[in-house]
Amino acid sequence: MTPFLKMHGLGNDFAVFDARNQPLALDAHTARAIGNRRRGVGCDQIIVIETSPEADAFMRIRNADGDEVEICGNAARCVARLLLDETGKSAVTLMTLAGPLVCRDAGNGLVTVDMGAPELLWDRIPLARPVDTNLFALNVDGETYNCAAVSMGNPHCILFVDDADVAPVATLGPRIETHPMFPKRTNVEFVSVRDSGHLRMRVWERGAGITEACGSGTCATAVAAHRRGLTGDKVDVTLDGGMLTIELTNGRVLMTGPATLAYRGEIAL
Ligand SMILES: N[C@@H](CCC[C@H](N)C(=O)O)C(=O)O
């Protein structure tokens, strides 16, 4: 049996495997089986902690559909929490496919992750053709939607709407995720502005569907809102699972929020 930890960041949930002493190569098929909510552990992402020569650990991430992806903000807080507690350090560095993430103990059970600099160039997000990533029209099944696009190492498409609570996340989310404008598919955020320091966001995640929170999506949303002049350098974002605080400082994005260990389990792999 292989031990794992069930963790979550504001309800965005993970099966976390520690492969630092016992190597574990999870293929897409196995990850999909673990992610299955009827037949497996059930989670949005499957996380494997590996050794890294250049950081405290390498964090490998697969979505529930089995695909390996670059970054996961909520999982970074969870893995950082484990390593902070294990080492007694005040900060740890996690290597990811998107680059290193410095994670600091922010007190009161919170972790701050330096999510790095956002990427705003259309071909680096990537998008299929040149547009103004701050505001572009996307045609979906004959309807036009005003969008912004940001990469936090992974692609995000942000739609500002009057009321995110009634946005068609379940129907429009998957249409945009697989739209030809996004060659690597995309995460999709539906956002309404409550005031210049507070956003409401709901998310359709690439490879996972609706989740209760998305850390990288919250960072991308704060960047897009700031670019449009809707919010300041610091913003609270209310997600279905709770609140994250995002600070934009020196061109970088800092995300602060909780990390929760739900239970320890074992699975036959
Ligand atoms: N939930 C994550 C993002 C996980 C990856 C994402 N679904 C993708 O495919 O890029 C987060 O908290 O950032």
CSV table of C-alpha atoms in Angstrom, one decimal, residues 5-268:
chain,number,residue,atom,x,y,z
A,5,LEU,CA,-2.1,12.8,2.5
A,6,LYS,CA,-5.4,14.2,1.6
A,7,MET,CA,-5.0,18.0,1.8
A,8,HIS,CA,-6.8,21.1,0.5
A,9,GLY,CA,-6.4,24.8,0.0
A,10,LEU,CA,-9.9,26.3,0.5
A,11,GLY,CA,-11.5,23.1,-0.8
A,12,ASN,CA,-9.3,22.7,-3.8
A,13,ASP,CA,-8.3,19.2,-2.9
A,14,PHE,CA,-5.2,17.0,-3.4
A,15,ALA,CA,-3.9,13.5,-2.9
A,16,VAL,CA,-0.3,14.2,-1.9
A,17,PHE,CA,2.3,11.5,-2.3
A,18,ASP,CA,5.8,11.9,-0.7
A,19,ALA,CA,8.3,10.3,-3.1
A,20,ARG,CA,11.4,11.8,-1.6
A,21,ASN,CA,12.5,8.4,-0.1
A,22,GLN,CA,10.5,6.0,-2.2
A,23,PRO,CA,10.5,7.0,-5.9
A,24,LEU,CA,7.0,7.0,-7.4
A,25,ALA,CA,6.4,7.5,-11.1
A,26,LEU,CA,2.6,8.2,-11.5
A,27,ASP,CA,1.5,7.9,-15.1
A,28,ALA,CA,-1.6,9.7,-16.4
A,29,HIS,CA,-3.8,6.6,-16.2
A,30,THR,CA,-3.0,6.0,-12.5
A,31,ALA,CA,-3.4,9.7,-11.7
A,32,ARG,CA,-6.8,9.7,-13.3
A,33,ALA,CA,-7.8,6.6,-11.3
A,34,ILE,CA,-6.6,8.3,-8.0
A,35,GLY,CA,-8.5,11.5,-8.9
A,36,ASN,CA,-11.8,9.7,-9.6
A,37,ARG,CA,-14.3,10.7,-6.9
A,38,ARG,CA,-16.3,7.4,-7.2
A,39,ARG,CA,-13.6,4.9,-7.6
A,40,GLY,CA,-10.4,6.5,-6.3
A,41,VAL,CA,-9.3,8.9,-3.6
A,42,GLY,CA,-11.2,11.7,-5.4
A,43,CYS,CA,-9.4,15.1,-5.8
A,44,ASP,CA,-8.8,18.0,-8.1
A,45,GLN,CA,-5.0,17.4,-8.4
A,46,ILE,CA,-2.6,14.7,-7.7
A,47,ILE,CA,0.7,15.9,-6.2
A,48,VAL,CA,4.0,14.1,-5.9
A,49,ILE,CA,6.7,15.5,-3.7
A,50,GLU,CA,10.2,14.6,-5.1
A,51,THR,CA,13.7,15.5,-4.2
A,52,SER,CA,15.3,18.5,-5.9
A,53,PRO,CA,19.0,19.4,-6.2
A,54,GLU,CA,18.1,23.1,-6.2
A,55,ALA,CA,15.2,23.5,-3.9
A,56,ASP,CA,13.7,22.0,-0.7
A,57,ALA,CA,11.6,19.7,-2.9
A,58,PHE,CA,10.2,19.4,-6.4
A,59,MET,CA,6.4,19.5,-6.7
A,60,ARG,CA,5.0,17.4,-9.5
A,61,ILE,CA,1.3,18.1,-10.4
A,62,ARG,CA,-1.3,16.2,-12.4
A,63,ASN,CA,-4.9,17.4,-12.9
A,64,ALA,CA,-7.7,14.9,-12.2
A,65,ASP,CA,-7.8,14.2,-15.9
A,66,GLY,CA,-4.2,12.8,-15.6
A,67,ASP,CA,-2.4,15.6,-17.5
A,68,GLU,CA,0.8,16.9,-16.0
A,69,VAL,CA,0.7,20.7,-15.5
A,70,GLU,CA,3.1,23.5,-14.6
A,71,ILE,CA,1.9,25.0,-11.3
A,72,CYS,CA,-0.7,24.8,-8.6
A,73,GLY,CA,-0.9,27.7,-6.1
A,74,ASN,CA,-3.1,26.0,-3.5
A,75,ALA,CA,-1.0,22.8,-3.6
A,76,ALA,CA,2.1,24.9,-3.2
A,77,ARG,CA,0.7,26.2,0.2
A,78,CYS,CA,-0.1,22.6,1.2
A,79,VAL,CA,3.3,21.1,0.4
A,80,ALA,CA,5.0,24.2,1.8
A,81,ARG,CA,3.1,23.7,5.1
A,82,LEU,CA,4.4,20.1,5.3
A,83,LEU,CA,8.0,21.1,4.7
A,84,LEU,CA,7.8,24.2,7.0
A,85,ASP,CA,6.6,21.9,9.8
A,86,GLU,CA,9.1,19.2,9.0
A,87,THR,CA,12.2,21.5,8.8
A,88,GLY,CA,11.2,24.2,11.3
A,89,LYS,CA,12.4,26.8,8.7
A,90,SER,CA,10.4,30.0,8.1
A,91,ALA,CA,10.6,29.7,4.3
A,92,VAL,CA,11.0,26.8,1.8
A,93,THR,CA,11.5,26.8,-1.9
A,94,LEU,CA,9.5,24.4,-4.1
A,95,MET,CA,10.6,23.7,-7.7
A,96,THR,CA,7.9,23.2,-10.3
A,97,LEU,CA,7.7,22.9,-14.0
A,98,ALA,CA,7.0,26.7,-14.0
A,99,GLY,CA,10.0,27.5,-11.9
A,100,PRO,CA,10.8,28.0,-8.2
A,101,LEU,CA,8.2,29.1,-5.7
A,102,VAL,CA,9.4,30.7,-2.4
A,103,CYS,CA,6.9,29.9,0.3
A,104,ARG,CA,6.9,31.6,3.7
A,105,ASP,CA,5.1,30.9,7.0
A,106,ALA,CA,2.7,33.9,7.3
A,107,GLY,CA,1.5,32.9,10.8
A,108,ASN,CA,-2.0,32.0,12.0
A,109,GLY,CA,-1.8,28.8,9.8
A,110,LEU,CA,-1.4,30.9,6.6
A,111,VAL,CA,1.3,30.5,4.0
A,112,THR,CA,2.5,33.2,1.5
A,113,VAL,CA,3.7,31.9,-1.9
A,114,ASP,CA,5.7,34.2,-4.2
A,115,MET,CA,4.0,33.1,-7.4
A,116,GLY,CA,6.5,35.0,-9.6
A,117,ALA,CA,5.9,37.4,-12.4
A,118,PRO,CA,2.8,37.1,-14.6
A,119,GLU,CA,3.3,36.5,-18.3
A,120,LEU,CA,1.1,38.8,-20.4
A,121,LEU,CA,2.5,38.3,-24.0
A,122,TRP,CA,-0.1,36.5,-26.2
A,123,ASP,CA,2.4,33.9,-27.5
A,124,ARG,CA,3.8,33.1,-24.1
A,125,ILE,CA,0.4,32.5,-22.4
A,126,PRO,CA,-0.1,30.9,-25.0
A,127,LEU,CA,-2.9,32.2,-27.3
A,128,ALA,CA,-3.4,31.1,-30.9
A,129,ARG,CA,-3.1,34.6,-32.4
A,130,PRO,CA,-2.0,38.1,-31.5
A,131,VAL,CA,-4.5,40.1,-29.4
A,132,ASP,CA,-4.4,42.7,-26.6
A,133,THR,CA,-4.3,40.3,-23.7
A,134,ASN,CA,-5.8,43.0,-21.4
A,135,LEU,CA,-9.1,42.9,-23.4
A,136,PHE,CA,-10.0,40.8,-26.4
A,137,ALA,CA,-13.2,39.5,-27.9
A,138,LEU,CA,-13.7,35.7,-27.9
A,139,ASN,CA,-16.4,34.2,-30.0
A,140,VAL,CA,-17.9,31.1,-28.4
A,141,ASP,CA,-20.8,29.4,-30.3
A,142,GLY,CA,-21.8,32.7,-31.9
A,143,GLU,CA,-21.7,34.7,-28.7
A,144,THR,CA,-18.9,37.3,-28.0
A,145,TYR,CA,-17.3,37.5,-24.6
A,146,ASN,CA,-14.8,40.1,-23.5
A,147,CYS,CA,-11.8,38.3,-22.0
A,148,ALA,CA,-8.3,38.9,-20.5
A,149,ALA,CA,-5.5,36.4,-20.6
A,150,VAL,CA,-2.7,35.9,-18.1
A,151,SER,CA,-0.2,33.1,-17.5
A,152,MET,CA,1.1,32.4,-14.0
A,153,GLY,CA,3.1,29.5,-15.5
A,154,ASN,CA,-0.3,28.0,-16.6
A,155,PRO,CA,-2.9,29.7,-18.8
A,156,HIS,CA,-5.9,31.6,-17.5
A,157,CYS,CA,-8.8,33.3,-19.3
A,158,ILE,CA,-10.6,35.9,-17.1
A,159,LEU,CA,-14.1,37.2,-17.7
A,160,PHE,CA,-15.3,40.1,-15.7
A,161,VAL,CA,-19.1,39.7,-15.2
A,162,ASP,CA,-21.8,41.6,-13.3
A,163,ASP,CA,-22.3,38.8,-10.8
A,164,ALA,CA,-19.9,35.8,-10.6
A,165,ASP,CA,-22.4,33.9,-8.4
A,166,VAL,CA,-24.7,33.4,-11.4
A,167,ALA,CA,-22.1,33.1,-14.1
A,168,PRO,CA,-22.4,30.0,-16.4
A,169,VAL,CA,-19.3,28.4,-15.0
A,170,ALA,CA,-20.4,24.8,-15.7
A,171,THR,CA,-21.4,25.5,-19.3
A,172,LEU,CA,-19.2,28.3,-20.6
A,173,GLY,CA,-16.1,27.1,-18.7
A,174,PRO,CA,-15.6,23.9,-20.7
A,175,ARG,CA,-16.3,25.7,-24.0
A,176,ILE,CA,-13.6,28.2,-23.3
A,177,GLU,CA,-11.2,25.6,-21.8
A,178,THR,CA,-11.1,23.8,-25.2
A,179,HIS,CA,-11.5,26.9,-27.4
A,180,PRO,CA,-9.0,26.9,-30.3
A,181,MET,CA,-7.7,30.3,-29.1
A,182,PHE,CA,-6.0,28.4,-26.3
A,183,PRO,CA,-3.6,25.8,-27.8
A,184,LYS,CA,-2.7,24.4,-24.3
A,185,ARG,CA,-6.3,24.7,-23.2
A,186,THR,CA,-7.0,27.1,-20.3
A,187,ASN,CA,-8.3,27.7,-16.9
A,188,VAL,CA,-11.3,30.0,-16.9
A,189,GLU,CA,-12.2,32.6,-14.1
A,190,PHE,CA,-15.5,34.4,-13.8
A,191,VAL,CA,-15.0,37.5,-11.7
A,192,SER,CA,-17.1,40.3,-10.3
A,193,VAL,CA,-15.7,43.4,-8.6
A,194,ARG,CA,-17.1,44.1,-5.1
A,195,ASP,CA,-14.9,47.1,-4.5
A,196,SER,CA,-11.3,48.1,-5.3
A,197,GLY,CA,-10.0,45.8,-2.6
A,198,HIS,CA,-12.3,42.8,-3.1
A,199,LEU,CA,-13.2,40.5,-5.9
A,200,ARG,CA,-15.5,37.5,-6.1
A,201,MET,CA,-14.3,34.7,-8.3
A,202,ARG,CA,-15.5,31.3,-9.5
A,203,VAL,CA,-13.4,29.0,-11.6
A,204,TRP,CA,-13.5,26.3,-14.2
A,205,GLU,CA,-10.1,24.6,-14.0
A,206,ARG,CA,-8.4,23.0,-17.0
A,207,GLY,CA,-8.4,19.3,-16.5
A,208,ALA,CA,-10.5,19.4,-13.3
A,209,GLY,CA,-13.7,21.3,-13.9
A,210,ILE,CA,-15.3,23.5,-11.2
A,211,THR,CA,-13.2,23.6,-8.1
A,212,GLU,CA,-13.8,25.5,-4.9
A,213,ALA,CA,-10.6,27.6,-5.3
A,214,CYS,CA,-7.7,28.0,-7.7
A,215,GLY,CA,-4.6,29.8,-6.4
A,216,SER,CA,-2.9,30.5,-9.7
A,217,GLY,CA,-6.3,31.6,-11.1
A,218,THR,CA,-6.8,34.0,-8.2
A,219,CYS,CA,-3.3,35.5,-8.9
A,220,ALA,CA,-4.1,35.8,-12.6
A,221,THR,CA,-7.4,37.4,-11.8
A,222,ALA,CA,-5.8,40.0,-9.5
A,223,VAL,CA,-3.3,40.8,-12.2
A,224,ALA,CA,-6.1,41.2,-14.9
A,225,ALA,CA,-8.2,43.4,-12.5
A,226,HIS,CA,-5.2,45.6,-11.7
A,227,ARG,CA,-4.3,46.0,-15.4
A,228,ARG,CA,-7.8,47.2,-16.0
A,229,GLY,CA,-7.6,49.7,-13.2
A,230,LEU,CA,-10.3,47.9,-11.2
A,231,THR,CA,-8.3,47.1,-8.1
A,232,GLY,CA,-5.2,48.3,-6.2
A,233,ASP,CA,-2.0,46.5,-5.3
A,234,LYS,CA,-3.7,44.3,-2.7
A,235,VAL,CA,-6.9,42.5,-3.1
A,236,ASP,CA,-9.0,39.9,-1.2
A,237,VAL,CA,-10.6,37.4,-3.5
A,238,THR,CA,-13.7,35.4,-2.3
A,239,LEU,CA,-13.8,32.0,-3.8
A,240,ASP,CA,-16.4,29.3,-3.3
A,241,GLY,CA,-14.1,27.7,-0.6
A,242,GLY,CA,-13.0,30.9,1.2
A,243,MET,CA,-10.7,33.9,0.8
A,244,LEU,CA,-7.2,34.4,-0.6
A,245,THR,CA,-5.2,37.6,-0.4
A,246,ILE,CA,-3.2,38.7,-3.4
A,247,GLU,CA,-0.5,41.4,-3.3
A,248,LEU,CA,1.2,42.7,-6.4
A,249,THR,CA,4.7,43.9,-5.5
A,250,ASN,CA,7.7,44.7,-7.7
A,251,GLY,CA,6.1,42.9,-10.7
A,252,ARG,CA,5.6,39.8,-8.6
A,253,VAL,CA,2.4,38.2,-7.3
A,254,LEU,CA,2.2,37.1,-3.6
A,255,MET,CA,-0.6,34.8,-2.6
A,256,THR,CA,-1.6,34.2,1.1
A,257,GLY,CA,-4.0,31.6,2.3
A,258,PRO,CA,-4.5,28.5,4.4
A,259,ALA,CA,-3.4,24.9,3.9
A,260,THR,CA,-5.3,22.1,5.5
A,261,LEU,CA,-4.4,18.4,6.2
A,262,ALA,CA,-7.7,16.5,6.0
A,263,TYR,CA,-6.6,12.9,6.6
A,264,ARG,CA,-3.8,10.3,6.1
A,265,GLY,CA,-4.7,7.4,3.8
A,266,GLU,CA,-3.2,4.5,1.9
A,267,ILE,CA,-4.0,3.3,-1.6
A,268,ALA,CA,-3.0,0.2,-3.6
